[in-house]
Coordinates of C-alpha atoms in Angstrom, one line a residue:
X1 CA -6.3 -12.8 45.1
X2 CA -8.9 -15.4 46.0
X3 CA -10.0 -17.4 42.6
X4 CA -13.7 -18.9 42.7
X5 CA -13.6 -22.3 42.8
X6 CA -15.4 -23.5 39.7
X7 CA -15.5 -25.7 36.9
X8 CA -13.9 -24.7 34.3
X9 CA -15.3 -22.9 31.4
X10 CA -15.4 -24.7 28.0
X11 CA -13.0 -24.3 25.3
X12 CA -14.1 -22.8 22.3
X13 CA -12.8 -24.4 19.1
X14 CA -12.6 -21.0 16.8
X15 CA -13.5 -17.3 17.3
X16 CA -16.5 -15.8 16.7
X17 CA -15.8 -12.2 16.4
X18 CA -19.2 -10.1 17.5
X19 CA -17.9 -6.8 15.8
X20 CA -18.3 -5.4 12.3
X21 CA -15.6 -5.2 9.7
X22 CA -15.6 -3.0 6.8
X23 CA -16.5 -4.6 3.7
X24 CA -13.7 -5.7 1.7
X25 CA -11.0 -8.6 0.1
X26 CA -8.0 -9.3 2.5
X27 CA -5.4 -11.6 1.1
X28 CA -3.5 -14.2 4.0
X29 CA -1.7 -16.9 3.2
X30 CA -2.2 -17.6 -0.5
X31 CA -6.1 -17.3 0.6
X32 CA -8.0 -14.6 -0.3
X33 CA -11.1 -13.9 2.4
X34 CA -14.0 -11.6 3.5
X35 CA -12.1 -8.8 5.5
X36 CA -13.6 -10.3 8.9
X37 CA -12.0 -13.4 8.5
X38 CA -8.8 -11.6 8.2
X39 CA -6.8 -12.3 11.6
X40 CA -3.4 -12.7 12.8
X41 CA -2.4 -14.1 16.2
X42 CA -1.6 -12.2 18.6
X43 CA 1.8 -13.5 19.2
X44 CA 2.6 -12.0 16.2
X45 CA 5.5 -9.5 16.7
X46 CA 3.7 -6.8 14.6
X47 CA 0.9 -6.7 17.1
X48 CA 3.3 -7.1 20.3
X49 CA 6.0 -4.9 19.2
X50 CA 4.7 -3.0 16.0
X51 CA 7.5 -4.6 14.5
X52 CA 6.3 -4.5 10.9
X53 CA 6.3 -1.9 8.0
X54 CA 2.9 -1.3 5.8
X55 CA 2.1 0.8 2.8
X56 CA -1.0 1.6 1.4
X57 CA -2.5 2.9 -2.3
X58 CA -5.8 4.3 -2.8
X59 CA -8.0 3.2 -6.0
X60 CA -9.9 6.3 -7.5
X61 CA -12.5 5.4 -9.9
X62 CA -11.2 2.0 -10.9
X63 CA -7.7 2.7 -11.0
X64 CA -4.7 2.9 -8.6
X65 CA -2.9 6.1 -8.3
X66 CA 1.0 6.1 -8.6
X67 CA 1.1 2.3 -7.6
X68 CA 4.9 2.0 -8.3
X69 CA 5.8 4.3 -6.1
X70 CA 4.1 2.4 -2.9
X71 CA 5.4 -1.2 -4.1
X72 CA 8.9 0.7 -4.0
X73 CA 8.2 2.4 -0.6
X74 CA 7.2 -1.0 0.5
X75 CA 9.9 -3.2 -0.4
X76 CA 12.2 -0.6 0.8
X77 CA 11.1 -0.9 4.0
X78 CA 10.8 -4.5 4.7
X79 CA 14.9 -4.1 3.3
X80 CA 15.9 -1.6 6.3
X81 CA 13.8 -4.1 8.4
X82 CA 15.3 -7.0 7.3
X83 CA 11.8 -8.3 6.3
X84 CA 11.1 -11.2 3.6
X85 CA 8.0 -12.4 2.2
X86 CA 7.9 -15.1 -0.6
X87 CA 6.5 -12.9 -3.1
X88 CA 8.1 -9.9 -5.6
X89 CA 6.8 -6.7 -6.4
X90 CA 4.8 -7.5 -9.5
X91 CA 3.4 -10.7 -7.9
X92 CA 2.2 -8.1 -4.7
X93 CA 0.9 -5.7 -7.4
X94 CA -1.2 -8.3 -9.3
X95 CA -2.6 -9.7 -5.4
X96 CA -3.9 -6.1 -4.5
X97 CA -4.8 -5.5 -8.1
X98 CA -7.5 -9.0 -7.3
X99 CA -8.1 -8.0 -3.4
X100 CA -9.7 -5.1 -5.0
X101 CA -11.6 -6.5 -8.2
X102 CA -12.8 -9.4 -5.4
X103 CA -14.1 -6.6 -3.5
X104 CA -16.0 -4.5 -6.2
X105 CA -14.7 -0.9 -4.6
X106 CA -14.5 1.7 -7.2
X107 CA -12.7 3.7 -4.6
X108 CA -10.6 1.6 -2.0
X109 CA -8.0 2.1 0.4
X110 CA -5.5 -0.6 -0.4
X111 CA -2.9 -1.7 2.1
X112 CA 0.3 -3.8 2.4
X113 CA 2.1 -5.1 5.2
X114 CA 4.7 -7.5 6.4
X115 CA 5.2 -8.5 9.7
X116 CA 7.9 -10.0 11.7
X117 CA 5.4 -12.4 12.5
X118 CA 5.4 -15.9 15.1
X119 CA 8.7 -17.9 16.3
X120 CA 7.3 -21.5 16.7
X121 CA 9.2 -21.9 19.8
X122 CA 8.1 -18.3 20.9
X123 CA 11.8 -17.1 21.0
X124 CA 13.0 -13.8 21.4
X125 CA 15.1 -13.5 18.8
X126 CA 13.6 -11.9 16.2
X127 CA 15.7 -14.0 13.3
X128 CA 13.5 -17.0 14.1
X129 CA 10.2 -15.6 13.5
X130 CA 8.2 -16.7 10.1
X131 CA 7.6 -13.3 8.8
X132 CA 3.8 -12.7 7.3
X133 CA 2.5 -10.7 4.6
X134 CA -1.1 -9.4 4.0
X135 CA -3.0 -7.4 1.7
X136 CA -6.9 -6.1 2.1
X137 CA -9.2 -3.7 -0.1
X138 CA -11.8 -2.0 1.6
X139 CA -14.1 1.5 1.3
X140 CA -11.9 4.6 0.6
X141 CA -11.7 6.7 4.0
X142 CA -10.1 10.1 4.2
X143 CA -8.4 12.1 6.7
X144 CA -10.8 15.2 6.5
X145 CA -14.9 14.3 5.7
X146 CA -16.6 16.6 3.2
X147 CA -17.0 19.3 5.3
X148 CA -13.5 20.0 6.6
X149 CA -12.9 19.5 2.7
X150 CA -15.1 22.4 2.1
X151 CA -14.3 24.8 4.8
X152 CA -10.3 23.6 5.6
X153 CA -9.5 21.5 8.9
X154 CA -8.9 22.8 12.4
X155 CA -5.6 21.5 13.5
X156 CA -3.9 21.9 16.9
X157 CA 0.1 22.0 17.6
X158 CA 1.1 19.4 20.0
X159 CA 3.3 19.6 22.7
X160 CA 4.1 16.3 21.8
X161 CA 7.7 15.2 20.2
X162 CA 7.6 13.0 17.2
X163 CA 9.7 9.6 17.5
X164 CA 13.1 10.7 16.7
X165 CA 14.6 9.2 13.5
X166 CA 17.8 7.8 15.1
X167 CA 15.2 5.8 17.1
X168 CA 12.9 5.3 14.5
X169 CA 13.6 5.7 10.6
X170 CA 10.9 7.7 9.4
X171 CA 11.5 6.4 5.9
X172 CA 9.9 2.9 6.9
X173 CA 6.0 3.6 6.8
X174 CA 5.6 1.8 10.1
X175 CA 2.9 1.3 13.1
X176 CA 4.6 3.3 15.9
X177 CA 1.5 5.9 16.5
X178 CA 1.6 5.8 20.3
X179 CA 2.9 9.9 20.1
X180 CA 0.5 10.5 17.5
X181 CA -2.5 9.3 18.7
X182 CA -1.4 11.1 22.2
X183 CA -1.0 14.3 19.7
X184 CA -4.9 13.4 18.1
X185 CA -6.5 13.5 21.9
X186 CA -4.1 16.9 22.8
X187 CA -6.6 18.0 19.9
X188 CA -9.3 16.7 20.7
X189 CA -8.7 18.9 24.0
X190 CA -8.4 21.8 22.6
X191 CA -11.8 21.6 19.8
X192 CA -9.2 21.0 17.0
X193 CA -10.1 17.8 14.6
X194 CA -6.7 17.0 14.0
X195 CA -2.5 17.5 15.0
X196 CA 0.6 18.4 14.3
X197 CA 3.4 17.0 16.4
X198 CA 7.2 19.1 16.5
X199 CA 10.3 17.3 16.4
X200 CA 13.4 17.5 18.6
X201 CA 13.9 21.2 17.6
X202 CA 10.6 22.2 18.3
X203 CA 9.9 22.5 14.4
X204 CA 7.1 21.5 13.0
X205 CA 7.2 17.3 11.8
X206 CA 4.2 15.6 11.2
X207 CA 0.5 14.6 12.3
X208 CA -1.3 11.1 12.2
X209 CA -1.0 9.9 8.7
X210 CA 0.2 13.4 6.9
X211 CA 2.4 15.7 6.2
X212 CA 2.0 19.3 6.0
X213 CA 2.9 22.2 3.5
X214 CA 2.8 26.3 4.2
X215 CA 2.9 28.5 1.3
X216 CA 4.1 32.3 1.9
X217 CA 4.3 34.3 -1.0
X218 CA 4.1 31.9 -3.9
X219 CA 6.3 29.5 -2.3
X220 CA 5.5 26.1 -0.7
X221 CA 7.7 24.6 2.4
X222 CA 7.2 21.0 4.2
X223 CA 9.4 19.8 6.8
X224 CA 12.5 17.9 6.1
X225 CA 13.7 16.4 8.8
X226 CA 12.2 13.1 10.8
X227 CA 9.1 12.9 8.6
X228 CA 8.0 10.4 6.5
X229 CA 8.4 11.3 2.7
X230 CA 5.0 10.6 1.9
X231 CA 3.9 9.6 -1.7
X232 CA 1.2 12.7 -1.9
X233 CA 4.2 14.7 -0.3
X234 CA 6.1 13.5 -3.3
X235 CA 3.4 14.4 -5.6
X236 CA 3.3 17.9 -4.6
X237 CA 6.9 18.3 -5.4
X238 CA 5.8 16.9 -8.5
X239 CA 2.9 18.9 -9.4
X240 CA 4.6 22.2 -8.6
X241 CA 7.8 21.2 -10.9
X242 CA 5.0 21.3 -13.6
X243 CA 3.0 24.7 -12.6
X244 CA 6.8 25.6 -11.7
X245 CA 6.1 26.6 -8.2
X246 CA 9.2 26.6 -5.7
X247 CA 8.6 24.0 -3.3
X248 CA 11.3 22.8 -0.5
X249 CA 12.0 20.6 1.7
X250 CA 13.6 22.6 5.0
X251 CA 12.8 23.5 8.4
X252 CA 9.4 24.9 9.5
X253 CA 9.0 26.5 12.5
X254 CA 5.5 26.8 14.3
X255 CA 5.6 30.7 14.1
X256 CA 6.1 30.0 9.8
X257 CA 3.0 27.7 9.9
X258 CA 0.8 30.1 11.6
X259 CA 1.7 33.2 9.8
X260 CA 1.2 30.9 6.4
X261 CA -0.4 32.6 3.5
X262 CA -2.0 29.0 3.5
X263 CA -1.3 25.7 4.6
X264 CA -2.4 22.0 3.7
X265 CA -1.8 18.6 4.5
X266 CA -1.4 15.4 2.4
X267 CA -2.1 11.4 2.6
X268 CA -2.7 9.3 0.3
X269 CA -6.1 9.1 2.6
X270 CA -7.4 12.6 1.3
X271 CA -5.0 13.4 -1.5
X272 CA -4.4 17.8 -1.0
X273 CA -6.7 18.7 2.0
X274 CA -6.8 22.6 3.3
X275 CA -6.1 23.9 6.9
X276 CA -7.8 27.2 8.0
X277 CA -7.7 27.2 11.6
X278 CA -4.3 26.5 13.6
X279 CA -4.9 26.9 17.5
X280 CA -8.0 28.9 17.0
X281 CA -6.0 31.2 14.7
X282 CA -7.0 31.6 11.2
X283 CA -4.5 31.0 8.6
X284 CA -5.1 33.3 6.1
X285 CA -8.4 34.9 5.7
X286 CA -9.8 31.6 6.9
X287 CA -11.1 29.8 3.7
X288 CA -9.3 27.3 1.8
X289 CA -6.5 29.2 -0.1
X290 CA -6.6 29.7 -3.7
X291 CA -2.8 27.5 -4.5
X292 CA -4.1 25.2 -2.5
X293 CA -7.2 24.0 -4.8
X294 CA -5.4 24.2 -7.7
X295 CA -2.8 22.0 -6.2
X296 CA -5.7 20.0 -5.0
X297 CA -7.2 20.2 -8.7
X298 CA -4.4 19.6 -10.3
X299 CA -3.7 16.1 -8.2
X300 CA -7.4 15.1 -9.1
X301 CA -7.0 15.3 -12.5
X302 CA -3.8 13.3 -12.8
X303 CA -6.2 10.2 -11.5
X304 CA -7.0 10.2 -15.1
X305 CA -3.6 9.8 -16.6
X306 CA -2.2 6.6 -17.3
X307 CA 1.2 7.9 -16.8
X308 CA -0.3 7.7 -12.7
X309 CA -2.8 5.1 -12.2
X310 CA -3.4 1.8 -13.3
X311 CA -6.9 0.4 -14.2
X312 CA -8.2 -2.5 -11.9
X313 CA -9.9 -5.2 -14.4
X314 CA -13.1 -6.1 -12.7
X315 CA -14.8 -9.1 -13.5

């Protein structure tokens, strides 16, 4: 390769970043900023290696919804991944809690994350890295828009496997998304707006940010194995202890999904959200299924319980 023989070109002193940020309150180093001032270097090991965990929380109407539950989440995994950041659970708490008031959302999407972060001496072992925490409010987004909401996603079945969990725990919310966002273009393909991926067994697993529940008969079913337990997830268990509804944990097979009565997925981005088409197949008689928006009602309504959410104090 011949290089052009040139002066060379000047050396800017800071970055000025010609793209748009969403609007919100990120929290970085004991500072709390505008979201587009919210950087990390990119010798940071959670941007080389994804070697970081995260969690996130929605805020519904001024409140956060089953907030102890996510700090738990997220503290377990920075455990497993032999994380540390100089702050405790209730210390994290009361930063979102002010990441959102800064920002003004009435409805946010909240998230947590620690990374491994930089070695000084740019060492590989991971040990000597300063690990990094940051926190950041902005605009509540959801896996399906108001349409799909109305009428039920259209998902596709990937041919894709799901990282393994003796590779990767599953129960550490983490940023290894290569396989799903392979899964989201397979759908993509094939006119469908979202996916599902299988695991090693060719059961059904997961898709980009959700799990997934069939019902048959009255009863629900969601994967068990090499998914992450997901805090709506949990809340459906939850939920249909209280309507007492069998729900279980156990194998689903892609024949099961598509000969569901109905099926749904959940995320904290979205809360209950209804699938009607699978491969171009209608599940059910192609509508949103009855259990399902009571489920969906149901998980609504427990915004408004203080049992589940805690109120943000705005200024």
């Amino acid at each position: 390769m011949n290089l052009t023989r040139r002066p060379l070109p000047a050396l800017s002193q800071r970055h000025r970043d010609p793209r748009r940020s969403p609007e919100g309150v990120a929290f970085m180093d004991g500072q709390f900023l505008p979201m587009s001032e919210a950087k990390i270097s990119v010798l940071d090991w959670g941007f080389l290696h994804s070697d970081a965990t995260y969690d996130t929380v929605h805020v519904r109407d001024g409140c956060f919804f089953r907030l102890d539950l996510h700090l738990e989440r997220f503290f377990a995994g920075m455990e497993r991944l032999r994380l540390a950041i100089p702050h405790d659970s209730q210390t994290v708490a009361q930063i979102l809690h002010d990441c959102v008031a800064l920002s003004g959302h009435r409805d946010s999407y909240v998230e947590m994350l620690a990374t491994r972060g930089v070695s000084p001496t740019f060492s590989r072992d991971p040990r000597q890295a300063e690990n990094r925490f940051v926190a950041f409010a902005i605009p509540y987004g959801s896996v399906a828009n108001a349409e799909q909401m109305r009428r039920g996603l259209h998902v596709a079945v990937s041919e894709r496997v799901r990282i393994p969990p003796a590779s990767v725990d599953p129960a550490i919310k983490n940023y290894h998304w290569l396989d799903l966002v392979g899964g989201l273009f397979d759908a993509y393909d094939n006119g469908a707006e979202t996916a599902l991926l299988r695991d090693a067994d060719r059961n059904i697993a997961e898709g980009p940010g959700f799990n997934v529940f069939v019902v048959s008969n009255d009863l629900l079913s969601t994967p068990a194995h090499g998914v992450l337990s997901g805090i709506t997830r949990r809340t459906v268990f939850d939920l249909c202890a209280e309507l007492e509804l069998t729900c279980r944990a156990e194998p689903v097979s892609e024949d099961a999904l598509k000969a569901a009565d109905e099926v749904f997925i959940t995320s904290t981005a979205g809360g209950i959200m209804p699938v009607t088409k699978i491969d171009g197949v209608a599940i059910g008689d192609g509508t949103p299924g009855p259990l399902t928006r009571r489920l969906s009602d149901l998980y609504w309504q427990k915004h408004t319980d203080p049992a589940w959410s805690t109120a943000v104090r705005y200024p």
